[in-house]
mmCIF file of C-alpha atoms and ligand atoms in Angstrom:
data_model
loop_
_atom_site.group_PDB
_atom_site.id
_atom_site.type_symbol
_atom_site.label_atom_id
_atom_site.label_comp_id
_atom_site.label_asym_id
_atom_site.label_seq_id
_atom_site.Cartn_x
_atom_site.Cartn_y
_atom_site.Cartn_z
ATOM 1 C CA MET A 1 68.580 117.336 90.415
ATOM 2 C CA THR A 2 70.843 118.787 93.200
ATOM 3 C CA ASP A 3 72.991 121.651 91.979
ATOM 4 C CA HIS A 4 76.516 120.929 93.176
ATOM 5 C CA SER A 5 77.979 123.921 91.143
ATOM 6 C CA PRO A 6 80.762 125.710 93.118
ATOM 7 C CA ASN A 7 78.267 128.584 93.695
ATOM 8 C CA HIS A 8 75.934 126.449 95.581
ATOM 9 C CA LYS A 9 78.178 125.269 98.541
ATOM 10 C CA ALA A 10 75.712 126.608 101.131
ATOM 11 C CA GLU A 11 74.135 123.172 101.681
ATOM 12 C CA PHE A 12 77.468 121.936 102.980
ATOM 13 C CA SER A 13 78.953 122.935 106.286
ATOM 14 C CA ALA A 14 82.303 124.675 106.698
ATOM 15 C CA PRO A 15 84.993 122.731 104.511
ATOM 16 C CA PHE A 16 88.103 121.158 106.092
ATOM 17 C CA THR A 17 90.377 123.465 104.190
ATOM 18 C CA GLU A 18 89.294 125.709 101.491
ATOM 19 C CA VAL A 19 92.127 126.423 99.168
ATOM 20 C CA ASN A 20 91.886 129.390 97.048
ATOM 21 C CA ILE A 21 92.390 128.506 93.435
ATOM 22 C CA GLY A 22 92.404 132.035 92.266
ATOM 23 C CA ALA A 23 90.644 133.264 89.219
ATOM 24 C CA ARG A 24 91.994 130.778 86.790
ATOM 25 C CA LEU A 25 88.695 128.717 86.790
ATOM 26 C CA ASN A 26 86.429 129.505 83.982
ATOM 27 C CA SER A 27 82.878 130.155 85.215
ATOM 28 C CA MET A 28 81.588 127.330 83.011
ATOM 29 C CA LEU A 29 82.996 124.692 85.452
ATOM 30 C CA ASN A 30 80.127 122.677 87.092
ATOM 31 C CA LEU A 31 80.562 119.981 89.620
ATOM 32 C CA ARG A 32 77.723 117.311 89.938
ATOM 33 C CA THR A 33 77.070 114.089 91.378
ATOM 34 C CA MET A 34 78.196 111.029 89.149
ATOM 35 C CA LEU A 35 75.397 109.161 87.583
ATOM 36 C CA SER A 36 75.266 105.719 85.993
ATOM 37 C CA LYS A 37 75.422 107.559 82.395
ATOM 38 C CA ASP A 38 78.995 108.681 83.538
ATOM 39 C CA LEU A 39 80.395 105.464 84.091
ATOM 40 C CA GLY A 40 81.761 105.029 80.509
ATOM 41 C CA PHE A 41 83.541 108.389 80.994
ATOM 42 C CA ALA A 42 84.899 107.383 84.442
ATOM 43 C CA GLN A 43 86.279 104.220 83.060
ATOM 44 C CA TYR A 44 87.859 105.909 79.974
ATOM 45 C CA LEU A 45 89.610 108.522 82.212
ATOM 46 C CA THR A 46 91.299 105.674 84.198
ATOM 47 C CA GLU A 47 92.363 104.231 80.850
ATOM 48 C CA THR A 48 94.059 107.390 79.876
ATOM 49 C CA VAL A 49 96.140 107.212 82.889
ATOM 50 C CA GLY A 50 96.981 103.429 82.705
ATOM 51 C CA TRP A 51 94.922 102.429 85.797
ATOM 52 C CA ASN A 52 92.232 100.266 83.894
ATOM 53 C CA ASN A 53 89.473 100.366 86.499
ATOM 54 C CA SER A 54 86.450 98.600 85.093
ATOM 55 C CA ILE A 55 82.846 99.826 84.653
ATOM 56 C CA SER A 56 81.954 97.338 87.516
ATOM 57 C CA ASP A 57 84.516 98.854 89.795
ATOM 58 C CA PHE A 58 82.866 102.282 89.303
ATOM 59 C CA GLU A 59 79.281 100.599 89.582
ATOM 60 C CA ARG A 60 80.325 99.358 93.081
ATOM 61 C CA LEU A 61 81.733 102.887 93.923
ATOM 62 C CA LEU A 62 78.343 104.481 93.104
ATOM 63 C CA TYR A 63 76.593 101.583 95.074
ATOM 64 C CA TYR A 64 78.549 102.389 98.219
ATOM 65 C CA GLU A 65 78.349 106.164 97.870
ATOM 66 C CA PRO A 66 75.791 107.135 95.356
ATOM 67 C CA GLU A 67 75.845 110.942 96.412
ATOM 68 C CA GLY A 68 79.640 111.059 96.939
ATOM 69 C CA CYS A 69 81.176 110.517 93.532
ATOM 70 C CA PHE A 70 81.558 113.555 91.358
ATOM 71 C CA VAL A 71 82.073 114.661 87.856
ATOM 72 C CA ALA A 72 83.603 118.040 86.756
ATOM 73 C CA GLU A 73 82.096 119.507 83.615
ATOM 74 C CA GLN A 74 83.596 122.326 81.498
ATOM 75 C CA ASN A 75 81.155 124.016 79.152
ATOM 76 C CA GLY A 76 78.755 120.906 79.580
ATOM 77 C CA GLU A 77 81.485 118.313 78.823
ATOM 78 C CA PRO A 78 82.712 115.941 81.475
ATOM 79 C CA VAL A 79 86.425 116.684 82.094
ATOM 80 C CA GLY A 80 87.318 115.023 85.493
ATOM 81 C CA THR A 81 86.100 112.794 88.402
ATOM 82 C CA VAL A 82 86.631 112.010 91.966
ATOM 83 C CA THR A 83 85.046 109.370 94.170
ATOM 84 C CA THR A 84 84.660 108.841 97.866
ATOM 85 C CA THR A 85 83.774 105.825 100.100
ATOM 86 C CA THR A 86 82.875 106.235 103.769
ATOM 87 C CA TYR A 87 83.248 103.811 106.631
ATOM 88 C CA GLY A 88 81.733 105.714 109.434
ATOM 89 C CA LYS A 89 83.984 108.334 110.579
ATOM 90 C CA LEU A 90 86.824 107.326 107.987
ATOM 91 C CA ALA A 91 86.748 107.750 104.482
ATOM 92 C CA TRP A 92 88.636 107.162 101.384
ATOM 93 C CA VAL A 93 89.062 109.477 98.172
ATOM 94 C CA GLY A 94 89.852 108.117 94.925
ATOM 95 C CA CYS A 95 89.871 108.340 91.042
ATOM 96 C CA LEU A 96 90.864 111.961 90.996
ATOM 97 C CA ILE A 97 91.560 112.468 87.404
ATOM 98 C CA VAL A 98 91.289 115.483 85.025
ATOM 99 C CA LEU A 99 91.413 115.165 81.315
ATOM 100 C CA GLU A 100 95.053 116.077 80.293
ATOM 101 C CA HIS A 101 94.065 119.233 78.249
ATOM 102 C CA TYR A 102 92.218 120.551 81.190
ATOM 103 C CA ARG A 103 95.018 120.185 83.873
ATOM 104 C CA ARG A 104 96.785 122.993 85.840
ATOM 105 C CA GLN A 105 93.533 125.163 85.746
ATOM 106 C CA GLY A 106 92.426 124.460 89.279
ATOM 107 C CA ILE A 107 89.747 121.616 88.413
ATOM 108 C CA GLY A 108 91.702 118.837 90.505
ATOM 109 C CA LEU A 109 91.617 121.243 93.595
ATOM 110 C CA GLU A 110 87.940 122.052 92.995
ATOM 111 C CA LEU A 111 87.030 118.435 92.768
ATOM 112 C CA MET A 112 88.964 117.553 95.941
ATOM 113 C CA ASN A 113 87.410 120.436 97.917
ATOM 114 C CA HIS A 114 83.879 119.332 96.890
ATOM 115 C CA ALA A 115 84.673 115.669 97.840
ATOM 116 C CA MET A 116 86.071 116.878 101.126
ATOM 117 C CA ASN A 117 83.127 119.212 101.875
ATOM 118 C CA TYR A 118 80.762 116.355 101.072
ATOM 119 C CA LEU A 119 82.700 114.025 103.614
ATOM 120 C CA LYS A 120 82.786 116.969 106.354
ATOM 121 C CA ALA A 121 78.952 117.028 105.818
ATOM 122 C CA ARG A 122 78.726 113.326 106.647
ATOM 123 C CA GLY A 123 80.628 113.614 109.816
ATOM 124 C CA VAL A 124 83.779 112.139 108.588
ATOM 125 C CA GLU A 125 86.857 112.776 110.843
ATOM 126 C CA THR A 126 89.718 111.157 108.897
ATOM 127 C CA ILE A 127 90.311 111.050 104.983
ATOM 128 C CA ARG A 128 92.841 108.741 103.638
ATOM 129 C CA LEU A 129 94.009 108.268 100.050
ATOM 130 C CA ASP A 130 96.846 106.773 97.936
ATOM 131 C CA ALA A 131 98.738 109.526 96.252
ATOM 132 C CA VAL A 132 100.668 109.162 93.120
ATOM 133 C CA PRO A 133 104.161 110.727 94.161
ATOM 134 C CA GLU A 134 103.946 113.653 91.500
ATOM 135 C CA VAL A 135 100.584 114.689 92.829
ATOM 136 C CA ILE A 136 101.613 114.878 96.536
ATOM 137 C CA PRO A 137 101.860 118.753 96.363
ATOM 138 C CA LEU A 138 98.283 119.119 95.489
ATOM 139 C CA TYR A 139 97.177 116.997 98.472
ATOM 140 C CA GLN A 140 99.606 118.879 100.611
ATOM 141 C CA ARG A 141 98.017 122.139 99.724
ATOM 142 C CA LEU A 142 94.580 120.558 100.964
ATOM 143 C CA GLY A 143 96.242 119.715 104.382
ATOM 144 C CA PHE A 144 96.992 115.978 103.571
ATOM 145 C CA ASN A 145 100.055 114.549 105.397
ATOM 146 C CA ALA A 146 102.138 111.589 104.303
ATOM 147 C CA GLU A 147 101.677 108.404 106.353
ATOM 148 C CA TYR A 148 103.743 105.573 104.652
ATOM 149 C CA ASP A 149 104.433 104.119 101.350
ATOM 150 C CA SER A 150 101.804 102.126 99.720
ATOM 151 C CA LEU A 151 103.492 99.489 97.362
ATOM 152 C CA ARG A 152 102.247 97.921 94.176
ATOM 153 C CA LEU A 153 103.288 94.533 93.151
ATOM 154 C CA ILE A 154 102.599 92.360 89.899
ATOM 155 C CA GLY A 155 102.828 88.575 89.645
ATOM 156 C CA THR A 156 101.367 85.924 87.631
ATOM 157 C CA GLY A 157 98.979 83.059 88.521
ATOM 158 C CA ARG A 158 99.954 79.372 88.323
ATOM 159 C CA THR A 159 99.123 75.857 89.524
ATOM 160 C CA MET A 160 99.458 75.676 93.416
ATOM 161 C CA MET A 161 98.442 73.179 96.006
ATOM 162 C CA CYS A 162 96.919 75.005 98.993
ATOM 163 C CA GLN A 163 96.066 73.811 102.353
ATOM 164 C CA LYS A 164 93.776 74.954 105.398
ATOM 165 C CA VAL A 165 91.895 77.253 102.941
ATOM 166 C CA SER A 166 88.296 77.073 101.865
ATOM 167 C CA LYS A 167 85.848 79.060 99.640
ATOM 168 C CA MET A 168 84.271 81.918 101.566
ATOM 169 C CA LYS A 169 80.679 81.115 102.291
ATOM 170 C CA ASP A 170 77.836 83.598 103.284
ATOM 171 C CA GLU A 171 78.048 82.260 106.793
ATOM 172 C CA ASP A 172 81.681 83.424 107.258
ATOM 173 C CA LEU A 173 80.860 87.029 106.510
ATOM 174 C CA ASP A 174 80.160 88.130 110.115
ATOM 175 C CA ASN A 175 83.650 86.691 111.171
ATOM 176 C CA VAL A 176 85.238 88.099 107.989
ATOM 177 C CA VAL A 177 83.784 91.709 108.871
ATOM 178 C CA HIS A 178 84.935 91.176 112.591
ATOM 179 C CA LEU A 179 88.488 90.328 111.615
ATOM 180 C CA ASP A 180 88.734 92.877 108.948
ATOM 181 C CA THR A 181 87.653 95.794 111.252
ATOM 182 C CA ARG A 182 90.322 94.843 113.600
ATOM 183 C CA PHE A 183 93.076 95.231 111.053
ATOM 184 C CA PHE A 184 91.565 97.921 108.556
ATOM 185 C CA GLY A 185 90.428 100.252 111.555
ATOM 186 C CA ALA A 186 86.899 100.581 110.562
ATOM 187 C CA ASN A 187 83.819 98.542 109.550
ATOM 188 C CA ARG A 188 83.878 98.086 105.775
ATOM 189 C CA GLY A 189 81.318 95.268 105.970
ATOM 190 C CA ARG A 190 79.075 96.698 103.178
ATOM 191 C CA ALA A 191 82.036 96.584 100.803
ATOM 192 C CA LEU A 192 83.129 92.971 101.788
ATOM 193 C CA ARG A 193 79.779 91.644 101.372
ATOM 194 C CA ARG A 194 79.306 93.195 97.953
ATOM 195 C CA THR A 195 82.590 91.951 96.826
ATOM 196 C CA HIS A 196 81.786 88.629 97.989
ATOM 197 C CA LYS A 197 78.624 88.644 96.133
ATOM 198 C CA ASP A 198 80.151 89.751 93.016
ATOM 199 C CA PHE A 199 83.354 87.552 93.106
ATOM 200 C CA GLN A 200 82.389 84.374 94.989
ATOM 201 C CA ASP A 201 85.081 82.287 93.130
ATOM 202 C CA TRP A 202 87.787 84.534 94.264
ATOM 203 C CA CYS A 203 87.086 84.819 98.000
ATOM 204 C CA PHE A 204 88.822 82.419 100.459
ATOM 205 C CA VAL A 205 88.995 81.880 104.293
ATOM 206 C CA SER A 206 91.055 80.099 106.677
ATOM 207 C CA VAL A 207 89.661 78.819 109.959
ATOM 208 C CA ILE A 208 91.866 77.205 112.560
ATOM 209 C CA ASP A 209 90.442 75.696 115.659
ATOM 210 C CA GLU A 210 87.082 77.127 114.709
ATOM 211 C CA LYS A 211 88.506 80.608 114.637
ATOM 212 C CA LEU A 212 88.758 82.608 111.314
ATOM 213 C CA VAL A 213 92.398 83.754 111.207
ATOM 214 C CA GLY A 214 92.489 85.103 107.655
ATOM 215 C CA TYR A 215 90.743 85.840 104.373
ATOM 216 C CA ILE A 216 91.629 86.907 100.925
ATOM 217 C CA MET A 217 89.361 88.486 98.189
ATOM 218 C CA ALA A 218 90.204 89.109 94.537
ATOM 219 C CA LYS A 219 88.311 90.784 91.696
ATOM 220 C CA ARG A 220 88.380 90.298 87.920
ATOM 221 C CA GLY A 221 89.584 93.596 86.638
ATOM 222 C CA LEU A 222 90.556 94.638 83.053
ATOM 223 C CA GLY A 223 93.331 92.305 81.907
ATOM 224 C CA GLN A 224 94.202 91.413 85.430
ATOM 225 C CA ILE A 225 93.235 89.914 88.696
ATOM 226 C CA ASN A 226 93.328 92.475 91.531
ATOM 227 C CA ILE A 227 93.980 91.034 95.103
ATOM 228 C CA GLY A 228 92.476 92.746 97.882
ATOM 229 C CA PRO A 229 91.519 92.894 100.657
ATOM 230 C CA TRP A 230 93.920 90.279 101.953
ATOM 231 C CA ILE A 231 93.984 90.195 105.797
ATOM 232 C CA CYS A 232 95.508 87.714 108.004
ATOM 233 C CA ASP A 233 96.295 87.570 111.913
ATOM 234 C CA PRO A 234 100.020 88.179 111.840
ATOM 235 C CA LYS A 235 100.490 85.067 114.189
ATOM 236 C CA HIS A 236 99.557 83.027 111.216
ATOM 237 C CA THR A 237 101.816 84.126 108.501
ATOM 238 C CA GLU A 238 101.794 80.639 107.025
ATOM 239 C CA ILE A 239 98.024 81.146 106.465
ATOM 240 C CA ALA A 240 98.614 84.371 104.608
ATOM 241 C CA GLU A 241 100.800 82.327 102.282
ATOM 242 C CA GLU A 242 98.063 79.620 101.785
ATOM 243 C CA LEU A 243 95.538 82.381 100.938
ATOM 244 C CA LEU A 244 97.840 83.749 98.328
ATOM 245 C CA ARG A 245 98.360 80.410 96.843
ATOM 246 C CA ALA A 246 94.746 79.902 96.574
ATOM 247 C CA ILE A 247 94.383 83.054 94.333
ATOM 248 C CA LEU A 248 97.558 82.103 92.304
ATOM 249 C CA ASN A 249 96.043 78.819 91.500
ATOM 250 C CA ASN A 250 92.507 80.342 90.573
ATOM 251 C CA ALA A 251 94.283 82.890 88.293
ATOM 252 C CA LYS A 252 96.548 80.481 86.292
ATOM 253 C CA GLY A 253 98.437 82.347 83.596
ATOM 254 C CA ALA A 254 96.857 85.733 84.464
ATOM 255 C CA ARG A 255 98.624 88.954 85.545
ATOM 256 C CA ILE A 256 97.863 89.596 89.289
ATOM 257 C CA TRP A 257 97.993 92.988 90.901
ATOM 258 C CA VAL A 258 98.433 93.602 94.665
ATOM 259 C CA GLY A 259 98.703 96.655 96.796
ATOM 260 C CA VAL A 260 100.565 96.407 100.105
ATOM 261 C CA PRO A 261 101.427 98.856 103.115
ATOM 262 C CA GLY A 262 105.144 99.247 102.830
ATOM 263 C CA GLY A 263 105.261 98.475 106.555
ATOM 264 C CA ASN A 264 104.185 94.791 106.146
ATOM 265 C CA LYS A 265 107.504 93.417 105.446
ATOM 266 C CA ARG A 266 106.135 89.913 105.672
ATOM 267 C CA SER A 267 103.685 90.409 102.934
ATOM 268 C CA VAL A 268 106.190 92.264 100.682
ATOM 269 C CA ASN A 269 108.931 89.328 101.219
ATOM 270 C CA LEU A 270 106.167 86.775 100.625
ATOM 271 C CA LEU A 271 105.030 88.296 97.357
ATOM 272 C CA ARG A 272 108.742 88.394 96.075
ATOM 273 C CA GLU A 273 109.172 84.771 97.023
ATOM 274 C CA TYR A 274 106.443 84.188 94.439
ATOM 275 C CA ALA A 275 108.100 86.242 91.887
ATOM 276 C CA PHE A 276 105.982 89.353 92.304
ATOM 277 C CA VAL A 277 107.894 92.433 91.012
ATOM 278 C CA ASP A 278 107.640 96.036 92.287
ATOM 279 C CA HIS A 279 105.721 98.569 90.263
ATOM 280 C CA PRO A 280 105.757 102.435 90.975
ATOM 281 C CA LYS A 281 104.516 103.001 94.557
ATOM 282 C CA SER A 282 101.992 105.443 95.995
ATOM 283 C CA VAL A 283 102.142 107.225 99.329
ATOM 284 C CA ARG A 284 99.376 106.721 101.770
ATOM 285 C CA MET A 285 98.177 110.179 103.030
ATOM 286 C CA TYR A 286 95.713 111.169 105.667
ATOM 287 C CA HIS A 287 93.719 114.299 106.542
ATOM 288 C CA GLY A 288 92.160 115.226 109.892
ATOM 289 C CA LYS A 289 92.414 113.100 112.966
ATOM 290 C CA ARG A 290 95.302 110.435 112.459
ATOM 291 C CA ASP A 291 92.910 107.851 113.581
ATOM 292 C CA TYR A 292 91.375 104.646 112.466
ATOM 293 C CA ARG A 293 94.644 103.391 111.465
ATOM 294 C CA GLY A 294 94.220 99.704 112.088
ATOM 295 C CA LEU A 295 97.108 97.401 112.324
ATOM 296 C CA ILE A 296 98.984 97.091 109.149
ATOM 297 C CA ASN A 297 100.969 93.993 110.210
ATOM 298 C CA GLY A 298 97.705 92.221 109.454
ATOM 299 C CA VAL A 299 97.138 94.066 106.123
ATOM 300 C CA PHE A 300 98.755 91.912 103.574
ATOM 301 C CA GLY A 301 96.867 93.461 100.797
ATOM 302 C CA ILE A 302 94.860 96.677 100.654
ATOM 303 C CA GLY A 303 91.240 96.575 99.197
ATOM 304 C CA ALA A 304 91.957 98.966 96.265
ATOM 305 C CA PRO A 305 93.746 102.341 95.931
ATOM 306 C CA GLU A 306 90.485 104.181 95.702
ATOM 307 C CA LYS A 307 88.804 102.751 98.730
ATOM 308 C CA GLY A 308 91.505 101.614 101.050
HETATM 309 C C1 LIG B 1 96.364 115.106 89.670
HETATM 310 C C2 LIG B 1 95.456 115.780 88.767
HETATM 311 C C3 LIG B 1 93.678 115.338 88.790
HETATM 312 C C4 LIG B 1 95.387 117.337 88.964
HETATM 313 O O1 LIG B 1 94.458 117.979 88.424
HETATM 314 P P1 LIG B 1 94.562 119.478 87.998
HETATM 315 O O2 LIG B 1 93.208 120.014 87.435
HETATM 316 O O3 LIG B 1 95.635 119.553 86.932
HETATM 317 O O4 LIG B 1 94.957 120.043 89.343
HETATM 318 P P2 LIG B 1 95.106 121.601 89.694
HETATM 319 O O5 LIG B 1 95.004 122.596 88.541
HETATM 320 O O6 LIG B 1 93.917 121.958 90.622
HETATM 321 O O7 LIG B 1 96.423 121.785 90.579
HETATM 322 C C5 LIG B 1 96.466 122.631 91.589
HETATM 323 C C6 LIG B 1 97.858 122.499 92.200
HETATM 324 O O8 LIG B 1 98.176 121.207 92.554
HETATM 325 C C7 LIG B 1 99.473 120.933 92.491
HETATM 326 N N1 LIG B 1 99.699 120.036 91.269
HETATM 327 C C8 LIG B 1 98.790 119.474 90.537
HETATM 328 N N2 LIG B 1 99.144 118.628 89.567
HETATM 329 C C9 LIG B 1 100.358 118.644 89.816
HETATM 330 C C10 LIG B 1 101.545 117.826 89.278
HETATM 331 N N3 LIG B 1 101.378 116.959 88.294
HETATM 332 N N4 LIG B 1 102.871 118.168 89.793
HETATM 333 C C11 LIG B 1 102.957 118.806 90.809
HETATM 334 N N5 LIG B 1 101.960 119.621 91.402
HETATM 335 C C12 LIG B 1 100.792 119.489 90.904
HETATM 336 C C13 LIG B 1 100.022 122.309 92.082
HETATM 337 O O9 LIG B 1 100.501 122.886 93.304
HETATM 338 C C14 LIG B 1 98.924 123.009 91.434
HETATM 339 O O10 LIG B 1 99.002 124.305 91.466
HETATM 340 P P3 LIG B 1 99.573 125.179 90.328
HETATM 341 O O11 LIG B 1 99.009 124.688 88.836
HETATM 342 O O12 LIG B 1 99.357 126.656 90.660
HETATM 343 O O13 LIG B 1 101.221 124.842 90.478
HETATM 344 C C15 LIG B 1 95.725 115.594 87.318
HETATM 345 O O14 LIG B 1 97.105 116.081 87.211
HETATM 346 C C16 LIG B 1 95.745 114.190 86.688
HETATM 347 O O15 LIG B 1 94.631 113.791 86.277
HETATM 348 N N6 LIG B 1 96.669 113.397 86.842
HETATM 349 C C17 LIG B 1 96.754 111.939 86.470
HETATM 350 C C18 LIG B 1 95.858 111.135 87.407
HETATM 351 C C19 LIG B 1 96.574 111.177 88.743
HETATM 352 O O16 LIG B 1 97.572 110.910 89.018
HETATM 353 N N7 LIG B 1 95.428 111.396 89.745
HETATM 354 C C20 LIG B 1 96.090 111.577 91.133
HETATM 355 C C21 LIG B 1 96.150 110.287 91.710
HETATM 356 S S1 LIG B 1 96.623 110.163 93.485
#
């Protein structure tokens, strides 16, 4: 097995920013690639901080980035995680969690440095993440800058009529990826195809005059439905609404989560019209080139906090 311990960084090229975490770290800290046997621990960690990611969320993260999700072990016991997802030169970092008892000993920074070195070795130029406001100082120390608010809203599904919307089919996927790349800013076709495969009943498109103008996907999470991605040409806001109605109707009675770039006022207003309420926001941050930004006026719902 590859040794990813902090003493074996030679296989990676120079890091983006190496933050000196001092001598606090116990020499028994080991960082290694996340394996399928770790999924239970990774899921448990998200539960401890109230995020409730599912095992299948982590299975997908490992499918997208089998070498790029990491576990920190202290004295042989898992104590923390971080994940990465790359889309060419753009990448996302997520699921940075350290067990409460082990915090403020430098493990979070060490996990981040490890993830960033991995991404640098993959040729990534821009890293983005959604930061919980309290943790912004940690990311700033690593050279991340705030970009904009990343809002979270929660609503409830109910019976809805919807028009001009149909279930997404395999034949739609090329057009879905094309539209998505325009607004997301990088090609995340692999993730979209996998999400469609896993959640066929939760993916809808809208085609006007033979042109795909919007799509929405949602995933069954633990105790809730998570919308995302939800992308629509801003010239067709009425279609964004129809796509939302399709999910509301599918999710009758269920709690629904959605993350929205703060700059997309149309999405925020639309969700409020449908009685979605604000939950604590995150802050979108970037590292490296401020590139691959996409067009947030077409991003009505992000894919997920950990992968953009
Ligand atoms: C975020 C988290 C992973 C940090 O892990 P950690 O091992 O405690 O982090 P470190 O010890 O490496 O922190 C290094 C530096 O980051 C900053 N930092 C870390 N946590 C911080 C916090 N809660 N508030 C303010 N600054 C913080 C500090 O500058 C700290 O240095 P210091 O201890 O010398 O002041 C951990 O607090 C955690 O699991 N939180 C809950 C989940 C979460 O919010 N994850 C981030 C989502 S974006």
